[in-house]
Amino acid sequence: MGASGATTGARLSFQLLGPVRAQLDGHQVELGARQQRAMLAVLLLRGGRTVSSDELIDALWGELAPPQALGTIRTYASRLRNLLEPGRVARTPATVLASSAGGYALHIPPEQVDAVVFQRRLAEAAEARDAGDTETAHSRYAAALDLWHGAPLAGLPGPYAERQRYRLSEARLVAQEGLFDCALALGCHTEIVPELSSLAAEHPLRERLRALLILALYRCGRQVDALAAFTDTRRLLVAELGVEPGPELTELHARVLAADPKLAYAPPADPEPAAGAGRPRAVPFQLPAGIPDFTGREELVHDVCAALTETSGPAVMIAMLTGIGGVGKTTLAVHAAHTARSEFPDGQLYVDLQGAGPHPADSGSVLSHFLQALDVPESDIPDDLGQRAALYRSVLADRRVLLLLDNARDAAQIRPLLPGTAGCAVLVTTRSRALTLGGARHFHVGVASAPEALSLLAAIVGEERVAADPRAAAALVAACGHLPLAVRIVASRLAARPGWTIASLVTRLDDERRTLDELQAGDLTVEATFRLGYAHLADDQARAFRLLALAAAPDLSLSAAAALLGCDEFTAEDLAEGLADAGMLESYATGRYRFHDLLRLYARRQAEQTDTPQERHEAVQRLLDHHLATVGNASRTLEPDHALQRHLHPVTLPGVPFADAADARQWLRHEHIPLASLLAQAVPGAPDALRPAGDLLLTWSGLIEGPAHREELRRLCELTADTAHTRGEPRVEARARYTLGNLHYLTDVYDAAERELTTALRLAEEAGDNLCRHLAANALGILHLATDSPDRALPLLELAGSLCDGLDDKGSEARVLANTARVHLALAQPEQADRAAAEAVRLAEATGNGPTIAMTLYQHGYVLRRTGDPALAAERMRGALGHFIAQHQRGWEGLAWARLAECRLDEQRDEDAVSCAEESLRIARELGKSYCQGLAHAVLGQALPRLGRPDRGQDHLREALGLFTRLGVPEAAAVRALLDASAAAAS
């Protein structure tokens, strides 16, 4: 049998190389709970062989199997059969997931499982390589890696999944090494250096990757960098494992030192252009899963799809669905988007704009998330909304992407999200009939017709039950006002109660309607329907329904749901999936849940009537506690041993743990909107939520990379500071104003930064908050140094340093000492500067804290250059640069390139100086960093005339002068002197 089970003719495909997903006839299948998906993965990876129930229990739970494990396995098998064979006639044998000899076997053609296809392509690549066909090998490696969409079996529990994750990840590394090896053989060394550098930084002890990087750097003419890469590798191997590099690395190092001519690339006699070895651009698939029982509206779906796929003219195609809440706009839009997906091979983007609620989504934040989905690093996203929208339009310019903008409020919210050129299409849903966009085609979504409502009822409860009493069925859908949301709820209740007749449910609904207050959806009363669904929930499900709705976020992760409910994740998942089965909650993606806004409103109303204010407060407080704990875990992962982590509001929940830095960064990206929503909810809420909310803001803001969310953070800081001031909470206000001052400093608004940081320091002293005193004094000292006031900076940095002992933080002590070295230099005290900078590096290396080591190396390099040792300064800057790149600190990376360019300029290596300065300028422009741009322009202004391009040099010096003058920094005087000298020489 084929993947369809033969009976339906449907085509199934499965993705294991990332989050576990399935598609049925091109539509996403929602696979249910994590354990259920883990069972599916076990069956898929066994390649059609039977897996016994005992083996499945061991794979899913290991030694921790619950008493009811066998029954749970059977339940999962039943659910999976329904999902994978929706057209199978009841009580007929399953052909896809078959029972066999006390276990189960999944009959799927191997070419429909991505992990199997990956292994096949990997074998083809190795075979081609052994045959000497490097181009084919390169192509097959690239095709194998194209199948990956993240960590394999992402999020699946159980010992089997963990073992398979390791095996598949190792196979991926082998494929990447093979790809880079072939790329080097094809002469693509320049193209692969950025991605190879990143991968080597992720796996610093993998010698094969380091060898490939060293060879690529050498072939790019970067012998010094190649040697530095070997030195770093040797230091890491000795420090971490106590071993010296192996023979391959050692021999390669010797050949690089000797400039062995055989290491150079030797092109074939008739070279063919090779495919690039770079990573393929991201193809996002963000559409929510389609509804398997979607029925009716055929003509409307056809018209919407036609509007989206029409290709005439240069304009972006826009289709807009309007209608009252609960009428099925989102369901229809998702169905139409899945139907039209094949016309948009470059991906689909989705966002819930929350237009019907009190806190609509911010267009700038949505743009940031879309850009990241399109593979733009977070640190490269501009702070300015206009620049961000322009970058977004540029990224989409040569792609065919479908955007689904769900639940829009108004045109102002949508306009920044529109692509700029034809090829892409936009599908909008909104309740507002006043929302208009030029060129958009409008479609009104009314309530379902009587036949459509009956078809939906039959699709959920079964044709035979509707046919048994058609008059009662018609009365039931009429009682629901033919509103799809209401029909789905009552149908889900009937499906869960096979003993009920449709007529009995009509009677119940009439009774409810007579006794309830009205909840309106347009001119339709739907509260009776909601009450009917709610009244038949088990007590624990009803409580979950009420408490989950208390969160202000548009959706919830499974861990957040568990925190709100005060239970473990397995219990939370069972409750949430039960609510989804009853139509009272949507499980729209793996491990994520959301309410229809009418149901959320109803649930909150029930919570107000049922749960005490204390119970509701405790639920939100648990959510806040969970997020503070998780962000604290992320901080410990990304910034080990920072004093901040020991001076936060105490938490009672463990939070989400992280395996590594990439895991932490991914969580921060995924949970950005829920975190911001929680802070906006908690800060003005109960008084005892203010302190943990303030600490959540302080910790989270320090982990956000790049300028993408600074405006949003600024608003949250101002809200927190103002609320704390009103309530007389100086500790919270001090921390919020410190964060706000830092944001102003990062955006070069120095006057506002000084005002906020000064206030933060005063308030921290009043509150006896030594952590905030330390942070504010250090930041204020850096600000005074940047604005040419070293005499004001020194006592502040000395204060910050004196507080380090009480904070038990050697890393902070090292950072303050490095900043103090810069102040000594500005005060013409070079010997003190050199001693302080060197001691800062020693302290940092003793901590093993990567970000602290990077910062102190940078400052030591700066001091060394100013005290006359540009060669050693360059070595320090290269070390700092490697750390910044590995840590994704793009702002500091840009500065390190600029400082390295200054060193090369001092060494008379003008071409190298230009190359470094141009890289710095590129990064600084992407991030909107004026000071860094000025540094890069100043180097180019000096190097280019020495390379015979004096006119371009003058242009760069004038750019640098304008930037430095506007910022009010001392570098302006030096650039002005260079321009004056040049003008005098010309005259």
JSON list of N, CA, C and O in Angstrom, two decimals, residues 331-348:
[
{"chain": "A", "resi": 331, "resn": "THR", "atom": "N", "xyz": [-10.60, 30.68, 9.47]},
{"chain": "A", "resi": 331, "resn": "THR", "atom": "CA", "xyz": [-10.63, 29.32, 8.93]},
{"chain": "A", "resi": 331, "resn": "THR", "atom": "C", "xyz": [-10.65, 29.35, 7.42]},
{"chain": "A", "resi": 331, "resn": "THR", "atom": "O", "xyz": [-9.92, 28.59, 6.75]},
{"chain": "A", "resi": 332, "resn": "LEU", "atom": "N", "xyz": [-11.48, 30.22, 6.87]},
{"chain": "A", "resi": 332, "resn": "LEU", "atom": "CA", "xyz": [-11.56, 30.33, 5.41]},
{"chain": "A", "resi": 332, "resn": "LEU", "atom": "C", "xyz": [-10.23, 30.83, 4.83]},
{"chain": "A", "resi": 332, "resn": "LEU", "atom": "O", "xyz": [-9.74, 30.32, 3.81]},
{"chain": "A", "resi": 333, "resn": "ALA", "atom": "N", "xyz": [-9.64, 31.83, 5.48]},
{"chain": "A", "resi": 333, "resn": "ALA", "atom": "CA", "xyz": [-8.39, 32.39, 4.98]},
{"chain": "A", "resi": 333, "resn": "ALA", "atom": "C", "xyz": [-7.27, 31.35, 5.01]},
{"chain": "A", "resi": 333, "resn": "ALA", "atom": "O", "xyz": [-6.48, 31.23, 4.06]},
{"chain": "A", "resi": 334, "resn": "VAL", "atom": "N", "xyz": [-7.20, 30.59, 6.10]},
{"chain": "A", "resi": 334, "resn": "VAL", "atom": "CA", "xyz": [-6.16, 29.55, 6.19]},
{"chain": "A", "resi": 334, "resn": "VAL", "atom": "C", "xyz": [-6.38, 28.49, 5.11]},
{"chain": "A", "resi": 334, "resn": "VAL", "atom": "O", "xyz": [-5.43, 28.03, 4.45]},
{"chain": "A", "resi": 335, "resn": "HIS", "atom": "N", "xyz": [-7.64, 28.10, 4.91]},
{"chain": "A", "resi": 335, "resn": "HIS", "atom": "CA", "xyz": [-7.95, 27.11, 3.87]},
{"chain": "A", "resi": 335, "resn": "HIS", "atom": "C", "xyz": [-7.57, 27.63, 2.49]},
{"chain": "A", "resi": 335, "resn": "HIS", "atom": "O", "xyz": [-6.95, 26.91, 1.69]},
{"chain": "A", "resi": 336, "resn": "ALA", "atom": "N", "xyz": [-7.92, 28.88, 2.20]},
{"chain": "A", "resi": 336, "resn": "ALA", "atom": "CA", "xyz": [-7.58, 29.46, 0.90]},
{"chain": "A", "resi": 336, "resn": "ALA", "atom": "C", "xyz": [-6.07, 29.58, 0.73]},
{"chain": "A", "resi": 336, "resn": "ALA", "atom": "O", "xyz": [-5.52, 29.31, -0.35]},
{"chain": "A", "resi": 337, "resn": "ALA", "atom": "N", "xyz": [-5.38, 29.95, 1.81]},
{"chain": "A", "resi": 337, "resn": "ALA", "atom": "CA", "xyz": [-3.92, 30.09, 1.73]},
{"chain": "A", "resi": 337, "resn": "ALA", "atom": "C", "xyz": [-3.26, 28.74, 1.46]},
{"chain": "A", "resi": 337, "resn": "ALA", "atom": "O", "xyz": [-2.33, 28.65, 0.65]},
{"chain": "A", "resi": 338, "resn": "HIS", "atom": "N", "xyz": [-3.73, 27.69, 2.12]},
{"chain": "A", "resi": 338, "resn": "HIS", "atom": "CA", "xyz": [-3.18, 26.35, 1.84]},
{"chain": "A", "resi": 338, "resn": "HIS", "atom": "C", "xyz": [-3.50, 25.94, 0.40]},
{"chain": "A", "resi": 338, "resn": "HIS", "atom": "O", "xyz": [-2.66, 25.32, -0.28]},
{"chain": "A", "resi": 339, "resn": "THR", "atom": "N", "xyz": [-4.69, 26.29, -0.08]},
{"chain": "A", "resi": 339, "resn": "THR", "atom": "CA", "xyz": [-5.06, 25.94, -1.44]},
{"chain": "A", "resi": 339, "resn": "THR", "atom": "C", "xyz": [-4.15, 26.62, -2.46]},
{"chain": "A", "resi": 339, "resn": "THR", "atom": "O", "xyz": [-3.78, 26.02, -3.48]},
{"chain": "A", "resi": 340, "resn": "ALA", "atom": "N", "xyz": [-3.76, 27.88, -2.17]},
{"chain": "A", "resi": 340, "resn": "ALA", "atom": "CA", "xyz": [-2.95, 28.65, -3.11]},
{"chain": "A", "resi": 340, "resn": "ALA", "atom": "C", "xyz": [-1.45, 28.53, -2.87]},
{"chain": "A", "resi": 340, "resn": "ALA", "atom": "O", "xyz": [-0.66, 29.11, -3.62]},
{"chain": "A", "resi": 341, "resn": "ARG", "atom": "N", "xyz": [-1.04, 27.79, -1.86]},
{"chain": "A", "resi": 341, "resn": "ARG", "atom": "CA", "xyz": [0.38, 27.75, -1.47]},
{"chain": "A", "resi": 341, "resn": "ARG", "atom": "C", "xyz": [1.32, 27.40, -2.59]},
{"chain": "A", "resi": 341, "resn": "ARG", "atom": "O", "xyz": [2.43, 27.92, -2.67]},
{"chain": "A", "resi": 342, "resn": "SER", "atom": "N", "xyz": [0.92, 26.48, -3.45]},
{"chain": "A", "resi": 342, "resn": "SER", "atom": "CA", "xyz": [1.85, 26.02, -4.49]},
{"chain": "A", "resi": 342, "resn": "SER", "atom": "C", "xyz": [2.26, 27.15, -5.42]},
{"chain": "A", "resi": 342, "resn": "SER", "atom": "O", "xyz": [3.28, 27.07, -6.11]},
{"chain": "A", "resi": 343, "resn": "GLU", "atom": "N", "xyz": [1.46, 28.23, -5.48]},
{"chain": "A", "resi": 343, "resn": "GLU", "atom": "CA", "xyz": [1.79, 29.38, -6.33]},
{"chain": "A", "resi": 343, "resn": "GLU", "atom": "C", "xyz": [2.83, 30.29, -5.67]},
{"chain": "A", "resi": 343, "resn": "GLU", "atom": "O", "xyz": [3.28, 31.26, -6.28]},
{"chain": "A", "resi": 344, "resn": "PHE", "atom": "N", "xyz": [3.20, 29.98, -4.43]},
{"chain": "A", "resi": 344, "resn": "PHE", "atom": "CA", "xyz": [4.12, 30.84, -3.68]},
{"chain": "A", "resi": 344, "resn": "PHE", "atom": "C", "xyz": [5.26, 29.98, -3.13]},
{"chain": "A", "resi": 344, "resn": "PHE", "atom": "O", "xyz": [5.31, 29.67, -1.93]},
{"chain": "A", "resi": 345, "resn": "PRO", "atom": "N", "xyz": [6.18, 29.58, -4.00]},
{"chain": "A", "resi": 345, "resn": "PRO", "atom": "CA", "xyz": [7.23, 28.61, -3.61]},
{"chain": "A", "resi": 345, "resn": "PRO", "atom": "C", "xyz": [8.23, 29.17, -2.62]},
{"chain": "A", "resi": 345, "resn": "PRO", "atom": "O", "xyz": [8.99, 28.40, -2.03]},
{"chain": "A", "resi": 346, "resn": "ASP", "atom": "N", "xyz": [8.28, 30.49, -2.43]},
{"chain": "A", "resi": 346, "resn": "ASP", "atom": "CA", "xyz": [9.26, 31.07, -1.51]},
{"chain": "A", "resi": 346, "resn": "ASP", "atom": "C", "xyz": [8.73, 31.19, -0.09]},
{"chain": "A", "resi": 346, "resn": "ASP", "atom": "O", "xyz": [9.40, 31.77, 0.77]},
{"chain": "A", "resi": 347, "resn": "GLY", "atom": "N", "xyz": [7.53, 30.67, 0.17]},
{"chain": "A", "resi": 347, "resn": "GLY", "atom": "CA", "xyz": [7.07, 30.58, 1.54]},
{"chain": "A", "resi": 347, "resn": "GLY", "atom": "C", "xyz": [5.78, 31.31, 1.82]},
{"chain": "A", "resi": 347, "resn": "GLY", "atom": "O", "xyz": [5.22, 32.00, 0.97]},
{"chain": "A", "resi": 348, "resn": "GLN", "atom": "N", "xyz": [5.32, 31.13, 3.06]},
{"chain": "A", "resi": 348, "resn": "GLN", "atom": "CA", "xyz": [4.10, 31.79, 3.54]},
{"chain": "A", "resi": 348, "resn": "GLN", "atom": "C", "xyz": [4.37, 32.34, 4.94]},
{"chain": "A", "resi": 348, "resn": "GLN", "atom": "O", "xyz": [4.93, 31.64, 5.79]}
]
